[in-house]
Coordinates of C-alpha atoms in Angstrom, one line a residue:
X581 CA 0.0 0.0 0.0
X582 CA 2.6 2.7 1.0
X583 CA 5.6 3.8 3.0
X584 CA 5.7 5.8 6.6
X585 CA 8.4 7.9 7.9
X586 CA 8.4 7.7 11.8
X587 CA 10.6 10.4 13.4
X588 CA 11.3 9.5 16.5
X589 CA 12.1 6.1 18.4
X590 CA 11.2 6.7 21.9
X591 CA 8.4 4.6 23.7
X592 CA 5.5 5.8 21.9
X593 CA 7.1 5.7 18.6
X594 CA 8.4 1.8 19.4
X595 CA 4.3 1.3 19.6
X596 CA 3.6 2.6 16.7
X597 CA 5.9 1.1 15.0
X598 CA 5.1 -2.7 16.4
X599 CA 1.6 -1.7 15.1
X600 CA 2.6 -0.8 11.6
X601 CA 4.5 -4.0 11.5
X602 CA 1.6 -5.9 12.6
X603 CA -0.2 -3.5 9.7
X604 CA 2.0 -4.5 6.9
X605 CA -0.7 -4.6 4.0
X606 CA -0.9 -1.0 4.5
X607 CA 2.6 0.1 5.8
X608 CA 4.7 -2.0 3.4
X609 CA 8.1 -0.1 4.0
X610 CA 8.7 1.8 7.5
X611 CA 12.2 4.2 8.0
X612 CA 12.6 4.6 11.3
X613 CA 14.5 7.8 12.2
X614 CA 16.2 9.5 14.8
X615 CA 19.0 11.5 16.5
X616 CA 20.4 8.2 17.6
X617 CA 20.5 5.6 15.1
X618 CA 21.1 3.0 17.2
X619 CA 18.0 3.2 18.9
X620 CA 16.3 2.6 15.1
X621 CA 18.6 -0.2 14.3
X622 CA 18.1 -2.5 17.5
X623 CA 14.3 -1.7 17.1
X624 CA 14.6 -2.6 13.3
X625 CA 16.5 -5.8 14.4
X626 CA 13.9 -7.0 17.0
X627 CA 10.8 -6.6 14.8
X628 CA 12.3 -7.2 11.2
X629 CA 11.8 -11.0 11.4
X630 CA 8.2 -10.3 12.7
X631 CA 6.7 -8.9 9.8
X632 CA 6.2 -8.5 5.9
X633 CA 6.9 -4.7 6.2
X634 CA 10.0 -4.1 5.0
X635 CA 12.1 -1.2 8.0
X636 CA 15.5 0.4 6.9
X637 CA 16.5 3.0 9.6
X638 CA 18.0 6.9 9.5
X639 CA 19.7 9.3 11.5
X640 CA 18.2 12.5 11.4
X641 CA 18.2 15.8 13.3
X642 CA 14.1 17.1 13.8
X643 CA 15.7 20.6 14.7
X644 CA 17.2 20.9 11.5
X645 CA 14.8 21.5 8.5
X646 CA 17.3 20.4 6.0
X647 CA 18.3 17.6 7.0
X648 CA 14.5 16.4 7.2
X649 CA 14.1 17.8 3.9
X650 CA 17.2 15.9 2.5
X651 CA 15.5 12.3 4.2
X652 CA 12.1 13.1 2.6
X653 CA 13.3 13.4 -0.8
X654 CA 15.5 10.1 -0.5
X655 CA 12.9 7.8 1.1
X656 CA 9.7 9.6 -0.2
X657 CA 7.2 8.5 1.8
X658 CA 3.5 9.0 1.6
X659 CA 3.3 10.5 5.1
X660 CA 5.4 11.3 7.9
X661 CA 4.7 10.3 11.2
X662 CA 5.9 12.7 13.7
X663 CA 6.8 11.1 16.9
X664 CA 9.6 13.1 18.1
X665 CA 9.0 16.2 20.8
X666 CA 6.5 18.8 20.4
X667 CA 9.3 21.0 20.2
X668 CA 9.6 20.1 16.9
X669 CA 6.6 19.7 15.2
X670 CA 7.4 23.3 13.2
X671 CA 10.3 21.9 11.4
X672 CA 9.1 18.9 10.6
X673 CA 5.5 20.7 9.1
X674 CA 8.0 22.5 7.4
X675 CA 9.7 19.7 6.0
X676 CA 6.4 17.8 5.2
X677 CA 5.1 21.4 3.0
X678 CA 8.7 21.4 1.0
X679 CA 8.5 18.2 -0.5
X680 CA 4.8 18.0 -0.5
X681 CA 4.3 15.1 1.9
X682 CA 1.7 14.5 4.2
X683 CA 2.2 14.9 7.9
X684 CA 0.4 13.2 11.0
X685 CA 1.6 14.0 14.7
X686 CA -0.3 13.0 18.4
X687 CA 1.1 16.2 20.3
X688 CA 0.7 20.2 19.6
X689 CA 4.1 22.2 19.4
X690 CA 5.1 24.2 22.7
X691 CA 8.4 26.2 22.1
X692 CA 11.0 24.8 24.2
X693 CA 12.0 27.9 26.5
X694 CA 8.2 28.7 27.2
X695 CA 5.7 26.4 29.3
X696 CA 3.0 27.0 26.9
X697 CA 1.4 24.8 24.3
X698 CA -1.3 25.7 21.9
X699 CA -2.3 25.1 18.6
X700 CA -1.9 28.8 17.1
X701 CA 1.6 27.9 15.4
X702 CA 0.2 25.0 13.6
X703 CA -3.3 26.5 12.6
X704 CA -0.7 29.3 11.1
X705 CA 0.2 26.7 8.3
X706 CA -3.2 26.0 7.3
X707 CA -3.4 27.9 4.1
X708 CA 0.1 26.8 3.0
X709 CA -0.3 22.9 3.8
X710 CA -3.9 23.6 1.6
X711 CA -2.0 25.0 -1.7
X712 CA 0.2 22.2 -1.5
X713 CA -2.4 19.7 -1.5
X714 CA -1.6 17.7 1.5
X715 CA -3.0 17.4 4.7
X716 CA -1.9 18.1 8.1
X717 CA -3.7 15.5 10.8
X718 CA -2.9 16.9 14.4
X719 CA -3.3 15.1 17.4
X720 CA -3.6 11.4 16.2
X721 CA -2.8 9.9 20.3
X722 CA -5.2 9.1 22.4
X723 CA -5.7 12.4 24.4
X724 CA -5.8 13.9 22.1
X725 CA -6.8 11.9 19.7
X726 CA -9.1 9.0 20.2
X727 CA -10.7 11.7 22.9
X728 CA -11.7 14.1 19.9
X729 CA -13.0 11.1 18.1
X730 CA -15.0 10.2 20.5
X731 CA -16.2 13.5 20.5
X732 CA -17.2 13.8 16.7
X733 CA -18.5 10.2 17.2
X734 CA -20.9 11.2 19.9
X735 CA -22.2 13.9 17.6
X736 CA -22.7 12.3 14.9
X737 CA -24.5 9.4 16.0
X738 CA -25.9 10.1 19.8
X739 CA -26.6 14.1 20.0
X740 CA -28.1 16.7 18.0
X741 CA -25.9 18.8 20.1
X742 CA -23.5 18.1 23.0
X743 CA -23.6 21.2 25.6
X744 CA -20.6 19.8 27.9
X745 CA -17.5 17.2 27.6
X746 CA -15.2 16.0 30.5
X747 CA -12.6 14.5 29.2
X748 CA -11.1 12.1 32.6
X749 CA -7.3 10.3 32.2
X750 CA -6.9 7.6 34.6
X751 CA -3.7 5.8 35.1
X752 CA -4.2 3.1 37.9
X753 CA -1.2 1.5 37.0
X754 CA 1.9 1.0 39.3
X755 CA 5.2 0.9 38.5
X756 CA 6.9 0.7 42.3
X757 CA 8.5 4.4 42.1
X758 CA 8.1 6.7 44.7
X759 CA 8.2 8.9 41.2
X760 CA 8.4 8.2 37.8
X761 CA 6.4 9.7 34.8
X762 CA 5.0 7.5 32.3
X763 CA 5.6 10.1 29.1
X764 CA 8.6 12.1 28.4
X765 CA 9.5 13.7 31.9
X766 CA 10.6 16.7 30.8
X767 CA 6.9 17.2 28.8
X768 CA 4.8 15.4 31.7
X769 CA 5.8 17.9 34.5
X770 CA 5.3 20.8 32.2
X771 CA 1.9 20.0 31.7
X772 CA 1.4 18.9 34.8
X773 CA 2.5 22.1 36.9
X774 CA 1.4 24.7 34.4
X775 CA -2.2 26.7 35.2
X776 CA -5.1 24.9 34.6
X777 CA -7.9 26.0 32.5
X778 CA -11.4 24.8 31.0
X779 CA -13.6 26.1 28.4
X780 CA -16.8 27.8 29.2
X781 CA -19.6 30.2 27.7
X782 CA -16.9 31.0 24.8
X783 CA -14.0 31.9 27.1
X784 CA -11.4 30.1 28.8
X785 CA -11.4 30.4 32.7
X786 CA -8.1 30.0 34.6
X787 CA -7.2 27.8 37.4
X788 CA -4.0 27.4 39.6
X789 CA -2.3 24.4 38.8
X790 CA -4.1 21.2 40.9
X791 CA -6.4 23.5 42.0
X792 CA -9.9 21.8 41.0
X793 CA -9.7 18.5 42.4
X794 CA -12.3 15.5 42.0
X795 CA -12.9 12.2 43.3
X796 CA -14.0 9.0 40.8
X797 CA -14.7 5.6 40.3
X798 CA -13.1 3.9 37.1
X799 CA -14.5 1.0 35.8
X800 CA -11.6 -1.3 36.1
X801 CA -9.5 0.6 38.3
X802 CA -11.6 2.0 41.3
X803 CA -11.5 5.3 42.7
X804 CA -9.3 7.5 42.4
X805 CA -8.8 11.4 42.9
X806 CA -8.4 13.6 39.5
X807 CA -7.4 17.4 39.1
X808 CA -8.6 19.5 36.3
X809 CA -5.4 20.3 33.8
X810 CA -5.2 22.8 30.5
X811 CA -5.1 20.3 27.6
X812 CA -4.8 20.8 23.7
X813 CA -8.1 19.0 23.0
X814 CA -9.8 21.5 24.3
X815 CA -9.0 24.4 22.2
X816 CA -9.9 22.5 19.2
X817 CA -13.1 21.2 20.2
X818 CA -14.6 24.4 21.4
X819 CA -14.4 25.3 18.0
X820 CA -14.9 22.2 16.2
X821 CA -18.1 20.7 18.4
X822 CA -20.8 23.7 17.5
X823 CA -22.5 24.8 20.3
X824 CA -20.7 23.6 23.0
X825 CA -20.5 25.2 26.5
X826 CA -17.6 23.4 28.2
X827 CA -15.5 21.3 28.3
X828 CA -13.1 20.4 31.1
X829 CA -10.0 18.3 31.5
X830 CA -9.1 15.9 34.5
X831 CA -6.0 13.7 35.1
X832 CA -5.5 11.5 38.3
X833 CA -2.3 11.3 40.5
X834 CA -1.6 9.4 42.9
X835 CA -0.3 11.2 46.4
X836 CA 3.5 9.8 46.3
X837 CA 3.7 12.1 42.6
X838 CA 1.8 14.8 43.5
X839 CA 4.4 15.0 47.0
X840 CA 7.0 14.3 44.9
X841 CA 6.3 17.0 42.6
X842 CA 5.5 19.7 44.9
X843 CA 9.3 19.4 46.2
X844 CA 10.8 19.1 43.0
X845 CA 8.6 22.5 42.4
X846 CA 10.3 24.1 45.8
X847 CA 13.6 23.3 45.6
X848 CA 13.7 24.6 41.3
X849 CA 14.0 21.1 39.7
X850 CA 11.0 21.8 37.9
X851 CA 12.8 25.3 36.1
X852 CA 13.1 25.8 32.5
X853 CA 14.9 28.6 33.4
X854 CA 19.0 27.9 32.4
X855 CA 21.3 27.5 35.4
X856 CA 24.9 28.0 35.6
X857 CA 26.2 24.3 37.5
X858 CA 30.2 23.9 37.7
X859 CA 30.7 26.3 34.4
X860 CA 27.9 25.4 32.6
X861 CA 24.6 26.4 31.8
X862 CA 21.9 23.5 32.5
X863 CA 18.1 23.7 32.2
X864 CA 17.0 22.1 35.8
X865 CA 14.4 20.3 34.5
X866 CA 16.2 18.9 31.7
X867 CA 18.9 17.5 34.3
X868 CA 15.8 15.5 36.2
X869 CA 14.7 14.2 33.3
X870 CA 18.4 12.5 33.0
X871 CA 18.5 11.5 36.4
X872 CA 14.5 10.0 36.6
X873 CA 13.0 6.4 35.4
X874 CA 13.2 6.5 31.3
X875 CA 8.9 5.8 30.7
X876 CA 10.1 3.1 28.2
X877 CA 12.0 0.9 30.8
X878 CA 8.3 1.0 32.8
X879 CA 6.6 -1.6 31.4
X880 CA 7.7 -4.4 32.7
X881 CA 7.3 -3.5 36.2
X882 CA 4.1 -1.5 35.9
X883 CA 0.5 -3.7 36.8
X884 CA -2.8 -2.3 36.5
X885 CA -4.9 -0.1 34.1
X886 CA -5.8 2.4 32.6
X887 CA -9.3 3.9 31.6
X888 CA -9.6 7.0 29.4
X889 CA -12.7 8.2 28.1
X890 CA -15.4 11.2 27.8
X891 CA -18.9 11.8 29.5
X892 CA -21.3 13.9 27.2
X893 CA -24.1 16.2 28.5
X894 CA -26.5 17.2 25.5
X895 CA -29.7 16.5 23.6
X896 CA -31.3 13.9 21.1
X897 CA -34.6 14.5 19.6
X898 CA -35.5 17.4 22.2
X899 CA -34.5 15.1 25.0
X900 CA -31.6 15.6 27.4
X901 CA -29.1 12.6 27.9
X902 CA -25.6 11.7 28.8
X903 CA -23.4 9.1 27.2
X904 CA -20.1 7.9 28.0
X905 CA -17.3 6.5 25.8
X906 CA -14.5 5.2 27.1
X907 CA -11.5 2.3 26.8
X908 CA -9.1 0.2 29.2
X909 CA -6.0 -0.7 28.4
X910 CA -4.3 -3.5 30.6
X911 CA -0.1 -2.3 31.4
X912 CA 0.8 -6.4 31.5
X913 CA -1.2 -7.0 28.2
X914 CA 0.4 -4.0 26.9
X915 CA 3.6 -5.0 28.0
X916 CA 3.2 -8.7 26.7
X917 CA 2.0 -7.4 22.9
X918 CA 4.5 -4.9 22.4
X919 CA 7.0 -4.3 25.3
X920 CA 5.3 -1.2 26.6
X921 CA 3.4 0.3 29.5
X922 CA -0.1 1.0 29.0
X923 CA 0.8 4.8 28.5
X924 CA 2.9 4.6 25.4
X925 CA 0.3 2.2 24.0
X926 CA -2.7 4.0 24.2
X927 CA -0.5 6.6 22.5
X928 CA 1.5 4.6 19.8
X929 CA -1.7 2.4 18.4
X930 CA -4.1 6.1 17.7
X931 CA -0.9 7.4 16.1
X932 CA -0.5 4.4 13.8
X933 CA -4.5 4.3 12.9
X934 CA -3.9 8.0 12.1
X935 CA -0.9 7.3 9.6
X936 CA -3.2 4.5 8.3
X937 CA -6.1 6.6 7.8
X938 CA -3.9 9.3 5.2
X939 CA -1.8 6.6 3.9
X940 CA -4.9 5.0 2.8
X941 CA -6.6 7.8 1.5
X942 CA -9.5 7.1 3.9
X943 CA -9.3 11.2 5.0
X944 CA -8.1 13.4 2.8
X945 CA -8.7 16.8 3.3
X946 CA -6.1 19.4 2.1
X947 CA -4.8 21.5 5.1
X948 CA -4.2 21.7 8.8
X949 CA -6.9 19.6 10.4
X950 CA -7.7 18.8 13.9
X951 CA -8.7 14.7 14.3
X952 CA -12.1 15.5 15.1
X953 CA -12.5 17.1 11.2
X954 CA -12.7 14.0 9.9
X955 CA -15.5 11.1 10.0
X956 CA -15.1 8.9 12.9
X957 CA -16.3 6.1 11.9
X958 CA -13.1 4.3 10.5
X959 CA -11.4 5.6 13.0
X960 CA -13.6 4.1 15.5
X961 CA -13.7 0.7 13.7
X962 CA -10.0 0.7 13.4
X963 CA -9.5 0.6 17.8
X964 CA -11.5 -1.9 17.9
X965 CA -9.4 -4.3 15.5
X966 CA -5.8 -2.8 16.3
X967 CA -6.1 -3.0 20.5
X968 CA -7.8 -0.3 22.1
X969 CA -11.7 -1.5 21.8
X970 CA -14.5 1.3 23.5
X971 CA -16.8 0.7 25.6
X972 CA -20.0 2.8 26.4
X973 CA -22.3 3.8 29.4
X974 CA -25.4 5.5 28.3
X975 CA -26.0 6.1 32.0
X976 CA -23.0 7.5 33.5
X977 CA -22.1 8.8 36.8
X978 CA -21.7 13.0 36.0
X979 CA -18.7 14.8 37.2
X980 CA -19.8 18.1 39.7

């Protein structure tokens, strides 16, 4: 069927690609590239004697628009899966518009000295992306990702109109830690210890970081406390889902991190700020990063699950209801398929189905798109065949 590019080789992208493997009717050749070649060729080694797809690996530099160009145009693939940091989703975009490839990614770009991410640099390429006939598919993970599905899913076949979303992240897995994060550090406690916010009546209201805190019981995993967090998603479905009123956004934590955290906060760890240590200028929370858990060497010690969904609040027919879509994801299964935490994998398989859907030709819509854009319904299909199955409640217990 077609060829990938995946830039990147950390534990989501290892996901991914174990999916695309297992994909190989559509992904017939994969390059795998990043900084560290290495990384690509024992990953290439492991699965090459697994699957039809044919995997040559790359060494590239995502910082350096160039050299991304340069590995387009020699492996010319029909889309690019970006995979590497948000940091860098601008230069590869810019890559993917210079040689007129298509580009899919799971996580907006934030600029790397500023604790902000939004999607206003990547809406900025809309009209370019749409002259050069490709398509831009943002947010192809799970939050976002599979979350906005859900969301245009809900619309299209349970509401005339949806007046409120709560998007709820539950991790109930445990790794044995005291602290560990189960993404990139460095972008987990930036998220985690920025403001929060939630859309409502049109605006965006502010909230101090952990400030809104709730209490709920998981299907699969129990109760658990969950704090409300600013998350991408959110922007684009206030404008994407017409007539919506809020939306809101809650993660849980267990105690031990959210202790953890709040010293690291105290004693600076947590800085972005540069440093000067023994003559040199470090970023703080770069240097925990180094000295924490890598997420990708979690999965074999992490049991447990995971439970990520959306509760809607709307109406159907005149009538008010509520509906709730939502998956589990077992860490050990997880860990058994593909050699990864539950975390990664609810990540890497959404990312793969995204790739598939452009590759395919199953969306194609010229431009910088958000996930939700799109009809769902493949999408949708496509969890339940590649390992992350829904499941719904069509009388859920609301969030206050």
């Amino acid at each position: 069927m077609g060829k990938v590019l995946v830039i990147g080789c950390g534990g989501v992208a290892s996901v991914a690609i174990h999916k695309c493997c297992q994909n190989s009717e559509v992904f017939e050749e994969i390059c795998i590239a990043s900084r560290t070649k290495s990384k690509c060729d024992a990953l290439k080694e492991k699965l090459a004697p697994t699957t039809k797809s044919k995997i040559t690996t790359a060494q590239v530099d995502a910082n350096n628009v160039e050299e991304l160009i340069a590995l387009i145009e020699k492996e010319k693939p029909g889309v690019v899966l970006n995979l590497a940091l948000p940091y860098q989703d601008l230069t590869i975009m810019e890559a993917c518009l210079a040689t007129k490839t298509h580009y899919v990614d799971t996580a907006n770009y934030e600029p790397e000295d500023t604790a902000k991410f939004e999607y206003s640099w990547q809406w900025a390429y809309r009209e370019r992306f749409e002259k050069a006939g490709i398509t831009a598919l943002l947010g192809s993970g799970f939050d976002p990702g599979v979350t906005s599905v859900f969301s245009a899913y809900a619309l299209k076949h349970e509401f005339d109109e949806i007046s409120e979303i709560d998007i709820l992240d539950c991790n109930g897995g445990d790794h044995g830690y005291p602290f560990a994060t189960n993404f990139n550090p460095e972008i987990n406690i930036r998220e985690v210890s920025a403001k929060g916010s939630y859309w409502e009546n049109g605006h965006w209201v502010e909230t101090e970081p952990m400030e809104i805190k709730r209490t709920y019981n998981f299907e699969g995993v129990g109760e658990k406390d969950m704090y409300l967090l600013h998350h991408e998603e959110i922007e684009s479905l206030a404008l994407n889902i017409p007539g919506i009123k809020r939306i809101r956004f809650f993660m849980t934590f267990g105690q031990s991190y959210l202790t953890h955290l709040k010293c690291l906060e105290n004693v600076g760890m947590t800085s972005i700020e540069p440093i000067m240590y023994e003559g040199k200028e470090i970023i703080p929370l770069q240097f925990l990063k180094a000295v924490l858990p890598d997420p990708a060497s979690l999965g074999a010690r992490t049991k447990g699950k995971t439970n990520i969904g959306c509760i809607f609040r709307g109406k159907k027919n005149g009538e008010e209801k509520t509906y709730y879509l939502y998956n589990i994801c077992d860490h050990e299964e997880c860990y058994k398929e593909v050699g990864s935490q539950a975390v990664a994998y609810t990540t890497g398989v959404p990312a793969m189905i995204g790739a598939m859907m452009i590759l395919t030709g199953t969306w194609n819509k010229p431009g910088v798109h958000n996930i939700e854009e799109f009809d769902p319904d493949p999408f949708m299909d496509a969890l339940n065949v590649w390992g992350l199955p829904w499941k719904e409640n069509r009388n859920p217990v609301m969030v206050e």
